[in-house]
PDB file of C-alpha atoms in Angstrom:
ATOM      1  CA  MET A  13      -0.049  -0.011  -0.105  1.00  0.00           C
ATOM      2  CA  ILE A  14       2.644   2.583   0.999  1.00  0.00           C
ATOM      3  CA  GLY A  15       4.761   4.014  -1.671  1.00  0.00           C
ATOM      4  CA  ARG A  16       7.488   6.568  -1.763  1.00  0.00           C
ATOM      5  CA  LEU A  17       8.767   8.320   1.517  1.00  0.00           C
ATOM      6  CA  ASN A  18       7.425  11.792   0.869  1.00  0.00           C
ATOM      7  CA  HIS A  19       9.296  13.404   3.610  1.00  0.00           C
ATOM      8  CA  VAL A  20      10.766  13.287   7.165  1.00  0.00           C
ATOM      9  CA  ALA A  21       9.523  16.103   9.411  1.00  0.00           C
ATOM     10  CA  ILE A  22      11.891  17.622  11.913  1.00  0.00           C
ATOM     11  CA  ALA A  23      10.442  20.122  14.528  1.00  0.00           C
ATOM     12  CA  VAL A  24      12.746  22.799  15.480  1.00  0.00           C
ATOM     13  CA  SER A  25      12.249  25.957  17.715  1.00  0.00           C
ATOM     14  CA  ASP A  26      14.170  28.237  15.525  1.00  0.00           C
ATOM     15  CA  ILE A  27      13.708  27.536  11.699  1.00  0.00           C
ATOM     16  CA  ASP A  28      16.253  30.122  10.523  1.00  0.00           C
ATOM     17  CA  ALA A  29      19.049  28.417  12.595  1.00  0.00           C
ATOM     18  CA  ALA A  30      17.762  24.986  11.579  1.00  0.00           C
ATOM     19  CA  THR A  31      17.756  25.903   7.836  1.00  0.00           C
ATOM     20  CA  ALA A  32      21.550  27.194   8.285  1.00  0.00           C
ATOM     21  CA  VAL A  33      22.420  23.913   9.558  1.00  0.00           C
ATOM     22  CA  TYR A  34      21.173  22.066   6.589  1.00  0.00           C
ATOM     23  CA  ARG A  35      22.306  24.805   4.042  1.00  0.00           C
ATOM     24  CA  ASP A  36      25.573  25.748   5.414  1.00  0.00           C
ATOM     25  CA  THR A  37      26.871  22.838   7.469  1.00  0.00           C
ATOM     26  CA  LEU A  38      25.293  19.929   5.684  1.00  0.00           C
ATOM     27  CA  GLY A  39      25.531  21.566   2.224  1.00  0.00           C
ATOM     28  CA  ALA A  40      21.869  20.790   1.144  1.00  0.00           C
ATOM     29  CA  GLU A  41      19.471  22.654  -1.039  1.00  0.00           C
ATOM     30  CA  VAL A  42      16.910  24.527   0.998  1.00  0.00           C
ATOM     31  CA  SER A  43      13.643  26.248   0.035  1.00  0.00           C
ATOM     32  CA  GLY A  44      12.278  29.577   1.302  1.00  0.00           C
ATOM     33  CA  LYS A  45      10.145  29.784   4.521  1.00  0.00           C
ATOM     34  CA  VAL A  46       6.527  29.484   4.192  1.00  0.00           C
ATOM     35  CA  ALA A  47       4.057  30.395   7.022  1.00  0.00           C
ATOM     36  CA  GLN A  48       1.257  27.971   6.903  1.00  0.00           C
ATOM     37  CA  THR A  49      -1.156  29.715   9.071  1.00  0.00           C
ATOM     38  CA  GLU A  50      -4.058  27.096   8.646  1.00  0.00           C
ATOM     39  CA  HIS A  51      -1.528  24.293   9.789  1.00  0.00           C
ATOM     40  CA  GLY A  52      -0.078  26.376  12.620  1.00  0.00           C
ATOM     41  CA  VAL A  53       3.654  25.756  11.454  1.00  0.00           C
ATOM     42  CA  THR A  54       6.107  27.565   9.413  1.00  0.00           C
ATOM     43  CA  THR A  55       7.936  25.128   6.858  1.00  0.00           C
ATOM     44  CA  VAL A  56      11.216  24.883   5.034  1.00  0.00           C
ATOM     45  CA  PHE A  57      11.974  21.997   2.684  1.00  0.00           C
ATOM     46  CA  ILE A  58      15.346  20.515   2.138  1.00  0.00           C
ATOM     47  CA  THR A  59      15.529  18.927  -1.203  1.00  0.00           C
ATOM     48  CA  LEU A  60      17.631  15.665  -1.379  1.00  0.00           C
ATOM     49  CA  PRO A  61      17.989  13.543  -4.497  1.00  0.00           C
ATOM     50  CA  ASN A  62      15.309  11.130  -3.465  1.00  0.00           C
ATOM     51  CA  THR A  63      13.195  12.655  -0.991  1.00  0.00           C
ATOM     52  CA  LYS A  64      12.646  15.769   1.303  1.00  0.00           C
ATOM     53  CA  ILE A  65      13.081  16.801   4.923  1.00  0.00           C
ATOM     54  CA  GLU A  66      10.513  19.184   6.244  1.00  0.00           C
ATOM     55  CA  LEU A  67      11.572  21.692   8.901  1.00  0.00           C
ATOM     56  CA  LEU A  68       8.620  22.720  11.034  1.00  0.00           C
ATOM     57  CA  GLU A  69       8.571  25.688  13.439  1.00  0.00           C
ATOM     58  CA  PRO A  70       5.534  26.455  15.529  1.00  0.00           C
ATOM     59  CA  LEU A  71       3.411  29.317  14.264  1.00  0.00           C
ATOM     60  CA  GLY A  72       0.656  31.109  16.285  1.00  0.00           C
ATOM     61  CA  GLU A  73      -0.982  29.695  19.420  1.00  0.00           C
ATOM     62  CA  ASN A  74      -2.038  26.091  19.437  1.00  0.00           C
ATOM     63  CA  SER A  75       0.497  25.017  17.046  1.00  0.00           C
ATOM     64  CA  PRO A  76       0.191  21.134  16.631  1.00  0.00           C
ATOM     65  CA  ILE A  77       3.994  20.920  17.285  1.00  0.00           C
ATOM     66  CA  ALA A  78       4.234  23.024  20.323  1.00  0.00           C
ATOM     67  CA  ARG A  79       3.860  20.176  22.829  1.00  0.00           C
ATOM     68  CA  PHE A  80       6.420  18.119  20.925  1.00  0.00           C
ATOM     69  CA  LEU A  81       8.933  21.017  21.302  1.00  0.00           C
ATOM     70  CA  ASP A  82       8.212  21.399  25.172  1.00  0.00           C
ATOM     71  CA  LYS A  83       9.318  17.844  25.532  1.00  0.00           C
ATOM     72  CA  ASN A  84      12.138  18.074  22.894  1.00  0.00           C
ATOM     73  CA  PRO A  85      13.418  21.665  23.170  1.00  0.00           C
ATOM     74  CA  ALA A  86      16.458  20.930  21.048  1.00  0.00           C
ATOM     75  CA  GLY A  87      13.967  19.677  18.342  1.00  0.00           C
ATOM     76  CA  GLY A  88      13.746  16.241  16.895  1.00  0.00           C
ATOM     77  CA  ILE A  89      12.182  13.916  14.291  1.00  0.00           C
ATOM     78  CA  HIS A  90       8.396  14.606  14.385  1.00  0.00           C
ATOM     79  CA  HIS A  91       6.817  12.339  11.787  1.00  0.00           C
ATOM     80  CA  VAL A  92       7.425  10.403   8.455  1.00  0.00           C
ATOM     81  CA  CYS A  93       5.170  10.793   5.570  1.00  0.00           C
ATOM     82  CA  TYR A  94       4.397   8.016   3.031  1.00  0.00           C
ATOM     83  CA  GLU A  95       2.664   8.400  -0.180  1.00  0.00           C
ATOM     84  CA  VAL A  96      -0.492   6.351  -1.135  1.00  0.00           C
ATOM     85  CA  GLU A  97      -2.278   6.302  -4.429  1.00  0.00           C
ATOM     86  CA  ASP A  98      -5.843   6.573  -3.016  1.00  0.00           C
ATOM     87  CA  ILE A  99      -5.972   8.065   0.551  1.00  0.00           C
ATOM     88  CA  LEU A 100      -9.517   7.052   1.221  1.00  0.00           C
ATOM     89  CA  ALA A 101      -8.999   3.290   0.172  1.00  0.00           C
ATOM     90  CA  ALA A 102      -5.799   3.393   2.256  1.00  0.00           C
ATOM     91  CA  ARG A 103      -7.537   4.688   5.278  1.00  0.00           C
ATOM     92  CA  ASP A 104     -10.400   2.155   5.128  1.00  0.00           C
ATOM     93  CA  GLN A 105      -8.021  -0.716   4.677  1.00  0.00           C
ATOM     94  CA  LEU A 106      -5.946   0.467   7.831  1.00  0.00           C
ATOM     95  CA  VAL A 107      -9.137   0.950   9.898  1.00  0.00           C
ATOM     96  CA  ALA A 108     -10.470  -2.432   8.983  1.00  0.00           C
ATOM     97  CA  ARG A 109      -6.979  -3.822  10.394  1.00  0.00           C
ATOM     98  CA  GLY A 110      -7.720  -1.782  13.602  1.00  0.00           C
ATOM     99  CA  ALA A 111      -5.344   1.065  13.070  1.00  0.00           C
ATOM    100  CA  ARG A 112      -6.402   4.521  14.389  1.00  0.00           C
ATOM    101  CA  VAL A 113      -6.634   7.577  12.404  1.00  0.00           C
ATOM    102  CA  LEU A 114      -6.024  10.849  14.239  1.00  0.00           C
ATOM    103  CA  GLY A 115      -8.613  13.549  14.322  1.00  0.00           C
ATOM    104  CA  ASP A 116     -12.116  12.849  12.668  1.00  0.00           C
ATOM    105  CA  GLY A 117     -10.746  10.328  10.312  1.00  0.00           C
ATOM    106  CA  GLU A 118     -11.290  12.629   7.309  1.00  0.00           C
ATOM    107  CA  PRO A 119      -8.358  13.704   5.193  1.00  0.00           C
ATOM    108  CA  LYS A 120      -7.326  17.166   5.341  1.00  0.00           C
ATOM    109  CA  ILE A 121      -5.482  19.431   2.755  1.00  0.00           C
ATOM    110  CA  GLY A 122      -1.795  19.260   3.792  1.00  0.00           C
ATOM    111  CA  ALA A 123       1.244  21.645   3.357  1.00  0.00           C
ATOM    112  CA  HIS A 124       1.586  20.392  -0.120  1.00  0.00           C
ATOM    113  CA  GLY A 125      -2.025  21.044  -1.286  1.00  0.00           C
ATOM    114  CA  LYS A 126      -2.720  17.247  -1.189  1.00  0.00           C
ATOM    115  CA  PRO A 127      -5.103  15.164   1.034  1.00  0.00           C
ATOM    116  CA  VAL A 128      -3.262  13.836   4.058  1.00  0.00           C
ATOM    117  CA  LEU A 129      -4.175  11.894   7.223  1.00  0.00           C
ATOM    118  CA  PHE A 130      -2.149  11.088  10.295  1.00  0.00           C
ATOM    119  CA  LEU A 131      -2.192   7.664  11.976  1.00  0.00           C
ATOM    120  CA  HIS A 132      -1.831   7.147  15.685  1.00  0.00           C
ATOM    121  CA  PRO A 133       1.905   6.672  16.726  1.00  0.00           C
ATOM    122  CA  LYS A 134       0.920   3.862  19.239  1.00  0.00           C
ATOM    123  CA  ASP A 135      -0.203   1.585  16.195  1.00  0.00           C
ATOM    124  CA  PHE A 136       2.794   2.414  14.147  1.00  0.00           C
ATOM    125  CA  LEU A 137       5.875   1.589  16.378  1.00  0.00           C
ATOM    126  CA  GLY A 138       5.875   4.872  18.347  1.00  0.00           C
ATOM    127  CA  THR A 139       6.184   6.779  15.129  1.00  0.00           C
ATOM    128  CA  LEU A 140       3.712   9.626  14.073  1.00  0.00           C
ATOM    129  CA  THR A 141       2.970   8.495  10.417  1.00  0.00           C
ATOM    130  CA  GLU A 142       1.327  10.712   7.859  1.00  0.00           C
ATOM    131  CA  LEU A 143      -0.167   9.445   4.598  1.00  0.00           C
ATOM    132  CA  GLU A 144      -0.352  11.824   1.702  1.00  0.00           C
ATOM    133  CA  GLN A 145      -2.177  11.053  -1.586  1.00  0.00           C
ATOM    134  CA  ALA A 146       0.376  11.004  -4.349  1.00  0.00           C
TER     135      ALA A 146
ATOM    136  CA  MET B   5      27.452  17.808   0.781  1.00  0.00           C
ATOM    137  CA  ILE B   6      24.842  15.342   1.840  1.00  0.00           C
ATOM    138  CA  GLY B   7      23.223  13.314  -0.959  1.00  0.00           C
ATOM    139  CA  ARG B   8      20.353  10.756  -0.726  1.00  0.00           C
ATOM    140  CA  LEU B   9      18.521   9.929   2.293  1.00  0.00           C
ATOM    141  CA  ASN B  10      19.842   6.378   2.602  1.00  0.00           C
ATOM    142  CA  HIS B  11      17.412   5.246   5.393  1.00  0.00           C
ATOM    143  CA  VAL B  12      15.244   6.280   8.554  1.00  0.00           C
ATOM    144  CA  ALA B  13      15.851   3.941  11.333  1.00  0.00           C
ATOM    145  CA  ILE B  14      13.024   3.009  13.736  1.00  0.00           C
ATOM    146  CA  ALA B  15      13.943   1.341  17.218  1.00  0.00           C
ATOM    147  CA  VAL B  16      11.485  -1.170  18.230  1.00  0.00           C
ATOM    148  CA  SER B  17      11.161  -3.621  21.154  1.00  0.00           C
ATOM    149  CA  ASP B  18       9.815  -6.503  19.257  1.00  0.00           C
ATOM    150  CA  ILE B  19      11.077  -6.770  15.504  1.00  0.00           C
ATOM    151  CA  ASP B  20       8.771  -9.446  14.465  1.00  0.00           C
ATOM    152  CA  ALA B  21       5.701  -7.462  15.539  1.00  0.00           C
ATOM    153  CA  ALA B  22       7.127  -4.241  13.897  1.00  0.00           C
ATOM    154  CA  THR B  23       7.835  -6.078  10.641  1.00  0.00           C
ATOM    155  CA  ALA B  24       4.160  -7.343  10.600  1.00  0.00           C
ATOM    156  CA  VAL B  25       3.094  -3.763  10.836  1.00  0.00           C
ATOM    157  CA  TYR B  26       4.936  -2.524   7.769  1.00  0.00           C
ATOM    158  CA  ARG B  27       4.307  -5.911   5.897  1.00  0.00           C
ATOM    159  CA  ASP B  28       0.678  -6.587   6.715  1.00  0.00           C
ATOM    160  CA  THR B  29      -0.849  -3.277   7.727  1.00  0.00           C
ATOM    161  CA  LEU B  30       1.111  -0.876   5.585  1.00  0.00           C
ATOM    162  CA  GLY B  31       1.631  -3.289   2.775  1.00  0.00           C
ATOM    163  CA  ALA B  32       5.289  -2.740   2.243  1.00  0.00           C
ATOM    164  CA  GLU B  33       8.173  -5.072   1.130  1.00  0.00           C
ATOM    165  CA  VAL B  34      10.206  -6.341   4.019  1.00  0.00           C
ATOM    166  CA  SER B  35      13.486  -8.087   4.182  1.00  0.00           C
ATOM    167  CA  GLY B  36      14.478 -10.928   6.284  1.00  0.00           C
ATOM    168  CA  LYS B  37      15.760 -10.400   9.865  1.00  0.00           C
ATOM    169  CA  VAL B  38      19.581 -10.031  10.199  1.00  0.00           C
ATOM    170  CA  ALA B  39      21.399 -10.347  13.702  1.00  0.00           C
ATOM    171  CA  GLN B  40      24.155  -7.706  13.494  1.00  0.00           C
ATOM    172  CA  THR B  41      25.932  -8.837  16.525  1.00  0.00           C
ATOM    173  CA  GLU B  42      28.924  -6.484  16.238  1.00  0.00           C
ATOM    174  CA  HIS B  43      26.381  -3.617  16.098  1.00  0.00           C
ATOM    175  CA  GLY B  44      24.336  -4.705  18.953  1.00  0.00           C
ATOM    176  CA  VAL B  45      20.980  -4.746  16.814  1.00  0.00           C
ATOM    177  CA  THR B  46      18.903  -7.084  14.734  1.00  0.00           C
ATOM    178  CA  THR B  47      17.854  -5.392  11.579  1.00  0.00           C
ATOM    179  CA  VAL B  48      14.922  -5.690   9.060  1.00  0.00           C
ATOM    180  CA  PHE B  49      14.831  -3.335   6.041  1.00  0.00           C
ATOM    181  CA  ILE B  50      11.600  -2.002   4.565  1.00  0.00           C
ATOM    182  CA  THR B  51      12.093  -1.208   0.840  1.00  0.00           C
ATOM    183  CA  LEU B  52      10.223   1.740  -0.359  1.00  0.00           C
ATOM    184  CA  PRO B  53      10.426   3.072  -4.035  1.00  0.00           C
ATOM    185  CA  ASN B  54      12.829   5.680  -3.121  1.00  0.00           C
ATOM    186  CA  THR B  55      14.671   4.984   0.226  1.00  0.00           C
ATOM    187  CA  LYS B  56      14.384   2.364   3.053  1.00  0.00           C
ATOM    188  CA  ILE B  57      13.252   2.193   6.620  1.00  0.00           C
ATOM    189  CA  GLU B  58      15.488   0.243   8.881  1.00  0.00           C
ATOM    190  CA  LEU B  59      13.822  -1.400  11.906  1.00  0.00           C
ATOM    191  CA  LEU B  60      16.159  -1.990  14.934  1.00  0.00           C
ATOM    192  CA  GLU B  61      15.684  -4.395  17.829  1.00  0.00           C
ATOM    193  CA  PRO B  62      18.325  -4.531  20.456  1.00  0.00           C
ATOM    194  CA  LEU B  63      20.629  -7.640  20.611  1.00  0.00           C
ATOM    195  CA  GLY B  64      22.676  -8.670  23.390  1.00  0.00           C
ATOM    196  CA  GLU B  65      23.853  -6.576  26.228  1.00  0.00           C
ATOM    197  CA  ASN B  66      24.980  -2.991  25.843  1.00  0.00           C
ATOM    198  CA  SER B  67      22.860  -2.602  22.655  1.00  0.00           C
ATOM    199  CA  PRO B  68      23.287   1.084  21.515  1.00  0.00           C
ATOM    200  CA  ILE B  69      19.553   1.332  21.334  1.00  0.00           C
ATOM    201  CA  ALA B  70      18.635  -0.135  24.671  1.00  0.00           C
ATOM    202  CA  ARG B  71      18.537   3.378  26.267  1.00  0.00           C
ATOM    203  CA  PHE B  72      16.530   4.858  23.592  1.00  0.00           C
ATOM    204  CA  LEU B  73      13.842   2.211  24.131  1.00  0.00           C
ATOM    205  CA  ASP B  74      13.861   2.597  27.892  1.00  0.00           C
ATOM    206  CA  LYS B  75      12.811   6.146  27.325  1.00  0.00           C
ATOM    207  CA  ASN B  76      10.531   5.190  24.357  1.00  0.00           C
ATOM    208  CA  PRO B  77       9.127   1.842  25.154  1.00  0.00           C
ATOM    209  CA  ALA B  78       6.571   1.858  22.256  1.00  0.00           C
ATOM    210  CA  GLY B  79       9.516   2.474  19.928  1.00  0.00           C
ATOM    211  CA  GLY B  80      10.312   5.468  17.844  1.00  0.00           C
ATOM    212  CA  ILE B  81      12.346   7.199  15.144  1.00  0.00           C
ATOM    213  CA  HIS B  82      16.001   6.620  16.192  1.00  0.00           C
ATOM    214  CA  HIS B  83      18.043   8.366  13.440  1.00  0.00           C
ATOM    215  CA  VAL B  84      18.298   9.388   9.878  1.00  0.00           C
ATOM    216  CA  CYS B  85      21.180   8.443   7.465  1.00  0.00           C
ATOM    217  CA  TYR B  86      22.417  10.506   4.645  1.00  0.00           C
ATOM    218  CA  GLU B  87      24.789   9.385   1.976  1.00  0.00           C
ATOM    219  CA  VAL B  88      28.027  11.205   1.371  1.00  0.00           C
ATOM    220  CA  GLU B  89      30.564  10.683  -1.559  1.00  0.00           C
ATOM    221  CA  ASP B  90      33.649  10.846   0.701  1.00  0.00           C
ATOM    222  CA  ILE B  91      33.181  10.298   4.296  1.00  0.00           C
ATOM    223  CA  LEU B  92      36.593  11.541   5.582  1.00  0.00           C
ATOM    224  CA  ALA B  93      36.254  14.822   3.584  1.00  0.00           C
ATOM    225  CA  ALA B  94      32.682  15.228   4.795  1.00  0.00           C
ATOM    226  CA  ARG B  95      33.762  14.569   8.382  1.00  0.00           C
ATOM    227  CA  ASP B  96      36.649  17.171   8.283  1.00  0.00           C
ATOM    228  CA  GLN B  97      34.366  19.780   6.702  1.00  0.00           C
ATOM    229  CA  LEU B  98      31.758  19.172   9.513  1.00  0.00           C
ATOM    230  CA  VAL B  99      34.341  19.264  12.314  1.00  0.00           C
ATOM    231  CA  ALA B 100      35.864  22.493  10.816  1.00  0.00           C
ATOM    232  CA  ARG B 101      32.427  23.953  11.277  1.00  0.00           C
ATOM    233  CA  GLY B 102      32.159  22.992  14.815  1.00  0.00           C
ATOM    234  CA  ALA B 103      29.956  19.936  14.582  1.00  0.00           C
ATOM    235  CA  ARG B 104      30.864  16.993  16.816  1.00  0.00           C
ATOM    236  CA  VAL B 105      31.246  13.379  15.575  1.00  0.00           C
ATOM    237  CA  LEU B 106      30.280  10.611  18.256  1.00  0.00           C
ATOM    238  CA  GLY B 107      32.905   8.062  19.302  1.00  0.00           C
ATOM    239  CA  ASP B 108      36.465   8.297  18.376  1.00  0.00           C
ATOM    240  CA  GLY B 109      35.705  10.316  15.221  1.00  0.00           C
ATOM    241  CA  GLU B 110      36.820   7.417  12.914  1.00  0.00           C
ATOM    242  CA  PRO B 111      34.344   5.825  10.467  1.00  0.00           C
ATOM    243  CA  LYS B 112      33.168   2.314  11.404  1.00  0.00           C
ATOM    244  CA  ILE B 113      31.915  -0.316   8.911  1.00  0.00           C
ATOM    245  CA  GLY B 114      28.038  -0.189   9.138  1.00  0.00           C
ATOM    246  CA  ALA B 115      25.095  -2.405   8.833  1.00  0.00           C
ATOM    247  CA  HIS B 116      25.464  -2.251   5.012  1.00  0.00           C
ATOM    248  CA  GLY B 117      29.101  -2.923   4.868  1.00  0.00           C
ATOM    249  CA  LYS B 118      30.057   0.828   4.228  1.00  0.00           C
ATOM    250  CA  PRO B 119      31.867   3.315   6.252  1.00  0.00           C
ATOM    251  CA  VAL B 120      29.534   5.341   8.551  1.00  0.00           C
ATOM    252  CA  LEU B 121      29.742   8.064  11.045  1.00  0.00           C
ATOM    253  CA  PHE B 122      27.184   9.400  13.710  1.00  0.00           C
ATOM    254  CA  LEU B 123      26.916  13.105  14.262  1.00  0.00           C
ATOM    255  CA  HIS B 124      26.123  14.612  17.650  1.00  0.00           C
ATOM    256  CA  PRO B 125      22.170  15.149  17.750  1.00  0.00           C
ATOM    257  CA  LYS B 126      22.794  18.392  19.627  1.00  0.00           C
ATOM    258  CA  ASP B 127      24.479  19.918  16.609  1.00  0.00           C
ATOM    259  CA  PHE B 128      21.683  18.537  14.145  1.00  0.00           C
ATOM    260  CA  LEU B 129      18.385  19.804  15.540  1.00  0.00           C
ATOM    261  CA  GLY B 130      17.975  17.120  18.078  1.00  0.00           C
ATOM    262  CA  THR B 131      18.325  14.503  15.299  1.00  0.00           C
ATOM    263  CA  LEU B 132      20.761  11.653  15.655  1.00  0.00           C
ATOM    264  CA  THR B 133      22.236  11.818  12.026  1.00  0.00           C
ATOM    265  CA  GLU B 134      24.327   9.151  10.412  1.00  0.00           C
ATOM    266  CA  LEU B 135      26.490   9.563   7.372  1.00  0.00           C
ATOM    267  CA  GLU B 136      27.203   6.822   5.043  1.00  0.00           C
ATOM    268  CA  GLN B 137      29.738   6.650   2.325  1.00  0.00           C
ATOM    269  CA  ALA B 138      27.620   6.025  -0.836  1.00  0.00           C
TER     270      ALA B 138
END
């Protein structure tokens, strides 16, 4: 069912400093910074030859990554995102196997403009797992 | 400097159960289980179209992932691994920029039979970061 690894997301408290680590220290190609107000995060994408790293900084009150950064003030890997061909079919298959979808179970439009869902970390090896329709 | 994302490693306490999650629930292609006694882990690789997920279970006493699992008993993302063309050149460039290499600073032969180094998580956004010579 799952296809490509679309991205690995790293939550950070200072996205400018984090971008500099990837651009200057690790020598990677970095995008501009985008405020995603409806998602409560500011994003920068690191383009690798085969996938992306998504840097996330909290934006506004009630950011979905605020609590993660309270627990991990130095930052840390927040989630992985896999592509699926049909997100509703994938969801129904996962739910039939007992996996839990976060929120109301309906796909939302994610940071890339495509439908996404988040799966419960406890059902996926302690790993917050996002599915994105390819 | 960094090239492809070689793999994302997920530490788990029960690699058979973890493999079943990826094979049966997420429908991915999984490898056989390999005991890497010199690394203190048992590994299973999940092959995605563009990269791999490495499942790690502690093996023997003093496994390098034992403490991580004590803190994260449900498992969790343990590290990311980027490919570099020349690991010694990459190391020297990183050290010159003030980054810390774990251990004695010399590359070891990793689970794929290639030279690897681990970088200090505090210098890389709270993310344990492995470099592997491509």
